[in-house]
Coordinates of C-alpha atoms and ligand atoms in Angstrom, one line a residue:
M1 CA 14.3 18.6 9.4
I2 CA 17.0 16.3 8.1
N3 CA 17.4 13.2 10.1
S4 CA 20.8 12.3 11.4
S5 CA 22.3 9.1 10.1
T6 CA 23.1 7.7 13.5
D7 CA 19.9 8.6 15.2
F8 CA 17.4 5.8 14.7
S9 CA 14.6 7.3 16.7
Y10 CA 13.1 8.9 13.5
C11 CA 12.6 5.6 11.8
Q12 CA 10.3 4.1 14.4
L13 CA 6.7 3.6 13.2
D14 CA 5.1 6.5 14.8
D15 CA 3.5 9.6 13.4
D16 CA 6.8 10.9 12.3
T17 CA 8.1 8.1 10.1
L18 CA 8.9 7.6 6.5
H19 CA 6.1 5.2 5.7
E20 CA 4.5 5.1 2.4
E21 CA 1.8 3.5 0.4
C22 CA 2.3 3.9 -3.3
G23 CA 1.5 3.0 -6.8
V24 CA 3.8 2.6 -9.8
F25 CA 3.4 2.6 -13.6
G26 CA 5.9 2.2 -16.4
I27 CA 5.8 1.9 -20.2
L28 CA 8.5 1.3 -22.9
G29 CA 8.5 2.0 -26.6
H30 CA 5.2 4.0 -26.9
A31 CA 5.0 7.4 -28.6
E32 CA 2.7 8.7 -25.9
A33 CA 4.6 7.3 -22.9
A34 CA 4.2 10.2 -20.5
T35 CA 0.5 10.7 -21.2
L36 CA -0.2 7.0 -20.8
T37 CA 1.8 7.0 -17.5
A38 CA -0.3 10.0 -16.3
L39 CA -3.5 8.1 -17.1
G40 CA -2.2 5.0 -15.4
L41 CA -1.3 7.0 -12.3
H42 CA -4.7 8.5 -12.3
A43 CA -6.2 5.0 -12.1
L44 CA -3.8 4.2 -9.2
Q45 CA -4.6 7.5 -7.4
H46 CA -6.2 5.5 -4.5
R47 CA -2.7 4.1 -3.7
G48 CA -1.3 7.6 -3.1
Q49 CA -2.8 11.0 -3.0
D50 CA 0.1 13.1 -1.6
A51 CA 2.3 13.5 -4.6
A52 CA 2.9 12.2 -8.1
G53 CA 5.9 12.1 -10.3
I54 CA 6.9 11.0 -13.8
V55 CA 10.4 10.5 -15.3
S56 CA 10.7 10.0 -19.1
Y57 CA 13.7 9.5 -21.4
G58 CA 13.8 11.1 -24.8
H59 CA 15.9 13.4 -27.0
S60 CA 19.0 11.9 -25.3
A61 CA 18.1 13.1 -21.9
F62 CA 16.0 12.2 -18.8
H63 CA 13.1 14.5 -17.9
A64 CA 11.3 14.7 -14.6
E65 CA 8.1 16.3 -13.3
K66 CA 7.3 16.0 -9.6
Q67 CA 4.3 17.6 -8.0
M68 CA 2.6 17.5 -4.6
G69 CA -1.1 16.7 -4.9
L70 CA -3.3 14.7 -7.2
V71 CA -2.3 13.4 -10.7
G72 CA -5.3 15.2 -12.3
D73 CA -4.1 18.5 -10.7
H74 CA -1.0 18.6 -12.8
Y75 CA -0.7 16.0 -15.5
T76 CA -3.7 17.0 -17.5
D77 CA -1.8 20.1 -18.6
P78 CA -0.4 19.6 -22.1
A79 CA 2.5 21.9 -21.2
T80 CA 3.5 19.5 -18.3
L81 CA 3.3 16.5 -20.5
A82 CA 5.2 18.2 -23.3
R83 CA 8.1 18.6 -20.8
L84 CA 8.2 14.7 -20.7
P85 CA 9.2 13.7 -24.2
G86 CA 10.3 10.2 -25.3
V87 CA 8.9 6.7 -25.7
M88 CA 9.7 5.5 -22.2
A89 CA 8.5 6.6 -18.8
I90 CA 7.9 5.5 -15.3
G91 CA 5.6 7.2 -12.7
H92 CA 4.7 7.0 -9.1
V93 CA 1.9 8.1 -6.8
R94 CA 2.9 8.5 -3.1
Y95 CA 1.0 8.4 0.1
P96 CA 3.1 9.1 3.1
T97 CA 0.8 8.9 6.0
S98 CA 3.2 10.8 8.1
G99 CA 6.8 11.9 8.0
E100 CA 8.3 14.4 5.7
I101 CA 5.9 15.5 2.9
A102 CA 8.4 17.2 0.7
L103 CA 9.1 17.4 -3.0
R104 CA 12.6 15.8 -2.6
N105 CA 10.9 12.6 -1.4
V106 CA 8.6 12.4 -4.4
Q107 CA 9.4 9.6 -6.8
P108 CA 10.6 8.5 -9.3
L109 CA 14.0 9.1 -7.7
F110 CA 16.7 9.8 -10.3
A111 CA 20.5 9.6 -10.3
E112 CA 23.2 10.1 -12.9
L113 CA 25.7 7.2 -12.5
E114 CA 28.8 5.8 -14.1
V115 CA 26.6 3.5 -16.2
G116 CA 24.3 6.4 -17.2
G117 CA 21.1 7.8 -15.7
I118 CA 18.6 5.7 -13.8
A119 CA 15.2 6.4 -12.3
I120 CA 13.4 4.2 -9.8
A121 CA 9.8 4.0 -8.5
H122 CA 9.1 1.9 -5.5
N123 CA 6.0 0.7 -3.7
G124 CA 6.6 -0.9 -0.4
N125 CA 9.0 -0.6 2.5
F126 CA 12.5 -2.0 3.1
T127 CA 12.8 -3.5 6.6
N128 CA 16.6 -2.9 6.4
G129 CA 16.3 0.5 4.7
M130 CA 17.5 2.6 7.6
T131 CA 20.3 0.2 8.4
L132 CA 21.6 0.3 4.9
R133 CA 21.2 4.1 4.8
R134 CA 23.2 4.5 7.9
E135 CA 26.0 2.3 6.5
L136 CA 25.9 4.2 3.2
I137 CA 26.1 7.6 4.9
A138 CA 28.9 6.3 7.2
G139 CA 30.8 5.3 3.9
G140 CA 30.4 8.8 2.5
A141 CA 27.2 8.7 0.6
I142 CA 25.2 11.9 0.3
C143 CA 21.5 11.3 0.6
Q144 CA 19.1 13.7 -1.2
S145 CA 15.9 12.5 0.2
T146 CA 14.6 10.9 3.5
S147 CA 13.0 8.1 1.5
D148 CA 14.2 4.5 2.1
S149 CA 13.9 3.9 -1.6
E150 CA 17.0 6.0 -2.2
V151 CA 19.3 3.3 -0.8
V152 CA 18.6 1.3 -4.0
L153 CA 20.1 4.1 -6.1
H154 CA 23.2 4.2 -3.9
L155 CA 23.6 0.4 -4.0
I156 CA 23.3 0.5 -7.8
A157 CA 26.0 3.3 -7.9
R158 CA 28.4 1.3 -5.8
S159 CA 27.8 -2.1 -7.5
R160 CA 30.9 -3.4 -9.4
Y161 CA 28.8 -5.0 -12.2
A162 CA 29.1 -3.6 -15.7
S163 CA 25.6 -2.9 -16.8
S164 CA 22.8 -1.0 -15.2
S165 CA 20.5 -4.0 -15.1
E166 CA 23.2 -6.2 -13.5
R167 CA 23.7 -3.5 -10.9
F168 CA 20.0 -3.2 -10.3
V169 CA 19.8 -7.0 -9.6
D170 CA 22.9 -6.7 -7.3
A171 CA 21.2 -3.9 -5.4
I172 CA 17.8 -5.5 -4.8
Q173 CA 19.5 -8.6 -3.5
Q174 CA 20.8 -6.4 -0.6
V175 CA 17.4 -5.1 0.4
E176 CA 14.9 -6.8 2.6
G177 CA 11.2 -6.3 2.9
G178 CA 8.2 -5.6 0.7
Y179 CA 8.7 -4.0 -2.7
A180 CA 7.3 -3.7 -6.2
M181 CA 9.8 -1.6 -8.1
L182 CA 10.4 -0.1 -11.6
A183 CA 13.6 1.3 -13.0
L184 CA 14.2 3.3 -16.1
T185 CA 17.5 3.6 -17.9
R186 CA 18.3 5.1 -21.3
T187 CA 17.2 1.9 -23.1
K188 CA 15.5 -0.3 -20.4
L189 CA 12.4 -0.7 -18.3
I190 CA 13.1 -3.0 -15.4
A191 CA 10.4 -4.5 -13.1
T192 CA 10.7 -6.5 -10.0
R193 CA 8.9 -7.8 -6.9
D194 CA 10.3 -8.9 -3.6
P195 CA 11.1 -12.6 -3.0
I196 CA 7.7 -13.4 -1.5
G197 CA 5.7 -10.9 -3.5
I198 CA 4.3 -8.9 -0.6
R199 CA 3.4 -6.0 -2.9
P200 CA 1.6 -6.6 -6.2
L201 CA 2.9 -5.8 -9.7
V202 CA 1.4 -6.8 -13.1
M203 CA 2.6 -6.8 -16.7
G204 CA 0.4 -5.7 -19.5
T205 CA 0.7 -4.6 -23.1
L206 CA -0.5 -1.8 -25.3
D207 CA 0.1 -1.8 -29.1
G208 CA 2.6 -4.5 -28.4
K209 CA 4.6 -2.4 -25.9
P210 CA 5.3 -3.6 -22.4
I211 CA 3.7 -2.0 -19.4
F212 CA 4.1 -2.6 -15.6
C213 CA 1.8 -1.3 -13.0
S214 CA 0.7 -2.0 -9.4
E215 CA -2.9 -3.0 -10.3
T216 CA -4.8 -4.0 -13.4
C217 CA -7.1 -1.0 -13.1
A218 CA -4.2 1.1 -14.6
L219 CA -4.2 -1.2 -17.7
D220 CA -8.0 -0.9 -18.1
I221 CA -8.0 2.9 -18.2
I222 CA -5.7 3.0 -21.2
G223 CA -7.2 -0.1 -23.0
A224 CA -4.1 -2.2 -22.4
Q225 CA -4.2 -6.0 -22.0
Y226 CA -3.2 -7.8 -18.9
I227 CA -0.4 -10.4 -19.6
R228 CA 0.5 -11.8 -16.2
D229 CA 1.6 -10.9 -12.7
V230 CA 5.3 -10.3 -12.2
E231 CA 6.3 -13.3 -10.1
N232 CA 7.7 -12.9 -6.6
G233 CA 11.5 -12.6 -6.8
E234 CA 11.4 -12.1 -10.6
V235 CA 13.3 -9.3 -12.4
I236 CA 11.9 -8.5 -15.9
I237 CA 14.2 -6.5 -18.2
C238 CA 12.7 -5.0 -21.3
E239 CA 15.3 -3.4 -23.6
L240 CA 14.5 -1.0 -26.5
Q241 CA 16.6 -1.9 -29.6
K242 CA 17.9 0.6 -32.1
N243 CA 15.4 -0.6 -34.7
G244 CA 12.5 0.0 -32.2
S245 CA 11.9 -3.6 -31.3
I246 CA 11.9 -4.7 -27.6
V247 CA 13.8 -7.6 -26.2
T248 CA 12.5 -9.0 -22.9
K249 CA 14.6 -11.0 -20.5
T250 CA 13.6 -12.6 -17.2
I251 CA 16.0 -13.3 -14.3
K252 CA 15.2 -15.0 -11.0
P253 CA 18.2 -14.0 -8.8
V254 CA 16.9 -15.5 -5.6
S255 CA 15.7 -19.1 -5.2
K256 CA 11.9 -19.3 -5.5
K257 CA 9.9 -19.1 -2.3
P258 CA 6.1 -19.4 -2.2
E259 CA 4.3 -16.2 -2.9
R260 CA 2.8 -14.4 0.1
L261 CA 0.8 -11.4 -1.1
C262 CA -0.2 -8.8 1.5
L263 CA -3.7 -9.5 2.8
F264 CA -4.4 -5.8 3.1
E265 CA -4.3 -5.5 -0.7
Y266 CA -7.5 -7.6 -0.6
I267 CA -9.0 -6.0 2.5
Y268 CA -8.5 -2.4 1.8
F269 CA -5.8 -1.2 -0.5
S270 CA -6.5 -2.3 -4.1
R271 CA -9.4 -1.0 -6.2
P272 CA -12.4 -3.3 -6.4
D273 CA -12.2 -3.6 -10.2
S274 CA -8.6 -4.8 -10.0
I275 CA -7.4 -8.3 -10.3
V276 CA -4.7 -9.0 -7.8
G277 CA -3.0 -12.3 -7.5
K278 CA -5.4 -13.5 -10.3
R279 CA -8.4 -12.8 -8.0
S280 CA -11.0 -10.1 -8.4
I281 CA -10.8 -7.7 -5.5
Y282 CA -14.5 -7.1 -5.6
T283 CA -15.4 -10.8 -5.5
V284 CA -12.9 -11.4 -2.6
R285 CA -14.4 -8.5 -0.6
K286 CA -17.9 -9.8 -1.2
N287 CA -16.9 -13.3 -0.1
M288 CA -15.4 -11.7 3.0
G289 CA -18.9 -10.1 3.7
M290 CA -20.6 -13.4 3.1
N291 CA -18.3 -15.3 5.4
L292 CA -18.8 -12.6 8.0
A293 CA -22.6 -13.0 7.8
I294 CA -22.2 -16.7 8.4
E295 CA -19.7 -16.3 11.3
A296 CA -21.3 -13.2 12.9
P297 CA -25.0 -13.1 12.0
C298 CA -27.2 -10.3 13.3
R299 CA -30.8 -11.4 13.0
E300 CA -32.1 -8.3 14.8
G301 CA -30.8 -6.0 12.1
D302 CA -33.2 -4.2 9.7
V303 CA -30.7 -2.8 7.2
V304 CA -27.1 -3.4 6.2
V305 CA -25.1 -0.2 5.7
S306 CA -21.4 0.1 4.6
V307 CA -18.7 2.6 5.5
P308 CA -18.1 3.7 1.9
D309 CA -16.2 3.0 -0.3
S310 CA -13.9 0.3 1.1
G311 CA -16.6 -1.4 3.2
T312 CA -19.2 -1.6 0.4
P313 CA -18.4 -4.9 -1.4
A314 CA -18.3 -6.7 2.0
A315 CA -21.6 -5.1 3.0
I316 CA -23.2 -6.2 -0.2
G317 CA -21.9 -9.8 0.5
Y318 CA -23.2 -9.6 4.1
A319 CA -26.6 -8.4 3.0
Q320 CA -26.9 -11.1 0.3
E321 CA -25.9 -13.9 2.6
S322 CA -28.2 -12.8 5.4
S323 CA -31.1 -11.7 3.2
I324 CA -31.2 -8.3 5.0
P325 CA -31.5 -5.3 2.6
F326 CA -28.4 -3.3 1.8
E327 CA -28.9 0.5 1.7
L328 CA -26.7 3.5 1.2
G329 CA -27.0 4.7 4.8
I330 CA -23.7 6.7 4.7
I331 CA -22.8 9.0 1.9
R332 CA -19.2 9.7 1.2
N333 CA -17.9 13.0 0.0
H334 CA -15.4 12.1 -2.7
Y335 CA -13.6 15.4 -2.6
V336 CA -11.9 14.6 0.6
G337 CA -8.8 12.3 0.5
R338 CA -8.5 9.1 2.6
T339 CA -8.8 9.7 6.4
F340 CA -5.2 8.6 7.1
I341 CA -3.7 11.2 4.8
E342 CA -3.8 13.8 7.6
P343 CA -0.7 13.7 9.8
T344 CA -2.2 14.1 13.2
Q345 CA -4.9 12.3 15.1
H346 CA -6.8 15.6 15.7
I347 CA -6.9 16.5 12.0
R348 CA -7.6 12.9 11.1
A349 CA -10.7 12.9 13.2
L350 CA -11.9 16.1 11.5
G351 CA -11.1 14.6 8.1
A352 CA -13.3 11.6 8.9
K353 CA -16.2 14.0 9.7
L354 CA -15.7 15.8 6.4
K355 CA -15.8 12.6 4.5
H356 CA -19.0 10.8 5.6
S357 CA -22.5 11.8 6.4
A358 CA -25.6 9.8 7.5
N359 CA -28.5 9.3 5.2
R360 CA -31.4 9.8 7.6
A361 CA -34.0 8.4 5.2
V362 CA -32.4 5.0 5.6
I363 CA -31.2 5.2 9.2
A364 CA -33.9 6.8 11.3
G365 CA -35.8 4.3 13.4
R366 CA -33.8 1.3 12.1
R367 CA -31.5 -1.3 13.7
V368 CA -28.4 -0.8 11.6
I369 CA -25.7 -3.5 10.7
L370 CA -22.7 -1.4 9.9
V371 CA -20.0 -3.2 7.8
D372 CA -16.5 -1.9 7.4
D373 CA -13.3 -3.5 6.0
S374 CA -11.1 -3.0 9.1
I375 CA -10.6 -1.2 12.4
V376 CA -7.1 0.3 12.9
R377 CA -7.2 3.1 15.5
G378 CA -11.0 3.1 15.8
T379 CA -11.4 6.7 14.7
T380 CA -13.8 5.9 11.8
S381 CA -16.1 3.5 13.8
L382 CA -16.3 5.8 16.7
K383 CA -17.4 8.7 14.5
I384 CA -19.8 6.7 12.3
V385 CA -21.6 5.2 15.3
R386 CA -22.2 8.6 16.7
M387 CA -23.3 9.9 13.3
L388 CA -25.8 7.0 12.9
R389 CA -27.3 7.5 16.4
D390 CA -27.6 11.2 15.7
A391 CA -29.5 10.3 12.5
G392 CA -32.0 8.2 14.6
A393 CA -30.6 4.7 14.5
I394 CA -32.1 2.7 17.3
E395 CA -29.3 0.1 17.3
V396 CA -25.8 -0.1 15.6
H397 CA -24.2 -3.5 15.2
I398 CA -20.7 -3.3 13.8
R399 CA -19.3 -6.1 11.6
I400 CA -15.7 -5.9 10.4
A401 CA -14.8 -7.9 7.3
S402 CA -11.2 -8.7 8.6
P403 CA -9.8 -9.9 11.9
M404 CA -8.6 -7.6 14.7
I405 CA -5.4 -5.7 13.9
S406 CA -2.9 -6.1 16.8
Y407 CA 0.5 -5.7 15.1
P408 CA 2.0 -2.9 13.0
D409 CA 3.0 -3.3 9.4
F410 CA 6.6 -2.7 8.0
Y411 CA 6.0 -3.4 4.4
G412 CA 4.3 -0.3 3.0
I413 CA 0.8 -0.3 4.5
D414 CA 0.1 2.5 6.9
T415 CA -0.5 1.3 10.5
P416 CA 0.4 3.2 13.7
K417 CA 2.6 1.8 16.5
A418 CA 1.2 -1.3 18.2
E419 CA 0.0 0.6 21.3
K420 CA -2.1 3.0 19.1
L421 CA -4.1 0.1 17.5
L422 CA -7.6 0.0 19.0
A423 CA -7.3 -3.8 19.7
N424 CA -4.3 -3.1 21.9
Q425 CA -5.9 -0.3 23.9
H426 CA -8.7 -2.5 25.3
P427 CA -8.6 -5.7 27.3
N428 CA -11.3 -7.4 25.3
L429 CA -13.9 -7.1 22.5
Q430 CA -16.6 -5.9 24.8
S431 CA -14.4 -3.0 26.0
M432 CA -13.7 -2.0 22.3
C433 CA -17.4 -2.2 21.6
D434 CA -18.3 0.0 24.6
Y435 CA -15.6 2.5 23.6
I436 CA -17.0 2.8 20.0
G437 CA -20.5 3.0 21.4
A438 CA -22.0 0.1 19.3
N439 CA -24.6 -2.4 20.4
S440 CA -22.4 -5.2 19.2
L441 CA -19.0 -5.6 17.5
K442 CA -17.7 -8.7 15.7
F443 CA -14.7 -9.4 13.4
L444 CA -14.2 -12.0 10.6
S445 CA -11.9 -14.8 11.6
I446 CA -8.5 -15.3 10.0
D447 CA -9.8 -18.6 8.5
G448 CA -12.9 -16.8 7.2
L449 CA -10.7 -14.3 5.5
Y450 CA -8.3 -16.9 4.0
R451 CA -11.3 -18.8 2.7
A452 CA -12.8 -15.7 1.1
I453 CA -9.6 -15.2 -0.8
G454 CA -8.1 -18.6 -1.6
G455 CA -10.9 -21.0 -0.6
K456 CA -8.8 -22.6 2.1
P457 CA -8.3 -21.9 5.8
R458 CA -4.9 -20.5 6.9
D459 CA -2.0 -23.1 6.6
H460 CA -0.4 -22.4 10.0
L461 CA 2.9 -23.9 9.0
N462 CA 3.2 -22.1 5.6
P463 CA 0.7 -19.3 5.5
Q464 CA -0.5 -18.5 2.0
F465 CA -0.5 -14.8 2.6
T466 CA 1.3 -12.1 4.5
D467 CA -0.9 -11.6 7.6
H468 CA 1.4 -10.3 10.5
Y469 CA -1.1 -7.4 11.4
F470 CA -3.4 -10.1 12.7
T471 CA -1.0 -12.9 13.7
G472 CA 2.3 -11.2 14.6
H473 CA 3.9 -13.6 12.0
Y474 CA 6.3 -11.3 10.1
P475 CA 7.4 -13.0 6.8
T476 CA 10.9 -11.4 6.7
R477 CA 13.4 -10.2 9.2
L478 CA 12.7 -6.8 10.6
I479 CA 16.3 -5.6 10.6
D480 CA 15.7 -1.9 11.4
Q481 CA 13.3 -2.8 14.2
E482 CA 15.7 -5.2 15.7
S483 CA 18.3 -2.4 15.8
I484 CA 15.8 0.0 17.3
N485 CA 14.8 -2.5 20.0
K486 CA 18.5 -3.2 20.7
N487 CA 19.2 0.6 21.1
H488 CA 16.2 1.0 23.3
T489 CA 17.3 -1.9 25.5
L490 CA 20.8 -0.4 25.8
A491 CA 19.4 3.0 26.6
T492 CA 17.1 1.6 29.3
L493 CA 20.0 -0.4 30.8
R494 CA 22.3 2.7 30.7
S495 CA 19.6 4.9 32.4
S496 CA 19.0 2.3 35.1
C497 CA 22.7 2.0 35.9
Ligands
AMP1 P1 -9.5 3.6 11.9 O1 -10.5 4.7 11.7 O2 -8.2 4.1 12.4 O3 -10.0 2.5 12.7 O4 -9.1 3.0 10.5 C1 -10.1 2.2 9.8 C2 -10.7 2.8 8.6 O5 -9.6 3.3 7.8 C3 -11.5 1.9 7.8 O6 -12.7 2.6 7.4 C4 -10.6 1.5 6.6 O7 -11.4 1.5 5.5 C5 -9.6 2.6 6.6 N1 -8.2 2.0 6.5 C6 -7.8 0.8 6.8 N2 -6.5 0.6 6.6 C7 -6.1 1.8 6.1 C8 -4.8 2.3 5.7 N3 -3.7 1.5 5.7 N4 -4.7 3.5 5.2 C9 -5.8 4.3 5.2 N5 -7.0 3.9 5.6 C10 -7.2 2.7 6.1

């Protein structure tokens, strides 16, 4: 179904929205650009398992391969890689939790413009994407996809600046929200992060050639060196010269604001071996578990068990701090994607069952402390508690290594509408605990989380991170949401007249 430009109902954050979690990778000047991009995307697979795409430039033309499914399903085929010649490429893995899962939405998105071809790969969400899109369509633009990222291509096309990089800078100054974005032109690889750096993006080098990617694990897989994080609000333009050398230029078009990385990168999203915001994800998650053990001890527990894989580092931290043994009490089947990949609650619940099983040897007759990174809808906790009881656990005490999620996200992390969040479906913690069927349920405090990451409690006047899912403090304007709310109010007023 193609959404109408004037109907905003389709862009609300429900099970039918365009809402993505993604990973990006780009390289300039390397003879094996497409193969290295495929390997980089493979390392970023956890950021998006629905589809993967690569665009390269070589032999005076752009080349694109876009496929539904995993990177390894397609980009290991030499014939596919041979269709991506050239020394420059960008790639994208996509993870729409809902909305249209269609090839036309698979990135990188490409357009042939007055200034030449340009491809873009975007991780994040624009909070004014739908508003811009409506304006563009009203002005005659023809949209090829239902992805909010496409508005950037239109803004580049309409910009009055002379060069593609100036037009890119002009375009990103008109979008609002969370983004890490790469662009590829005939000679340039451009990288940028939003003004407060909600989504991560790092710069690396291989054989002296520049690389940009969402996380450092994509550098490690190809033996590249990490140089630095792309700064919030920074645009880095790397241009390939005729003699093969590369000239790098940095622009900061917006006045610098303090960086506020998304806490969910630390809690759940990034890979434990990545360094994000100069911090080891593994160490941060372990610290979260240690702080949780201090804040919410469970002396009656016999064994600490994690919900693998994302809960494991915190469970190890909890076990170490409380001197209770950590055991592999739940085994994860790695051949099933993340729970949220499935578009409906029914299938999601089934997916969760396919994904985990209890290890009776560890569970039977024990009082289990179950550690997970977060509770969103409560699907996982509900299922795992049942599973542990079926396996003979005599008590199940849940400890969550982040605070209660009460507000939806609009910056590229999948969360359902506010009313579908478990925390909003129950009047208090005890009611949530009873629903899940646990003996006790406790969450890490917001200060405990901040201390685990940055060593300091939350600065309430100027929070160091993006944390609206816990606090309701959105770091940017939510322009599309404001418009939706206004339309709802008008509709309600009209119907009550
Ligand atoms: P739920 O089952 O709805 O309560 O979701 C919580 C579980 O999903 C936890 O085990 C998390 O590891 C995982 N999770 C948390 N956030 C996300 C997300 N944005 N996308 C996919 N899975 C998530």
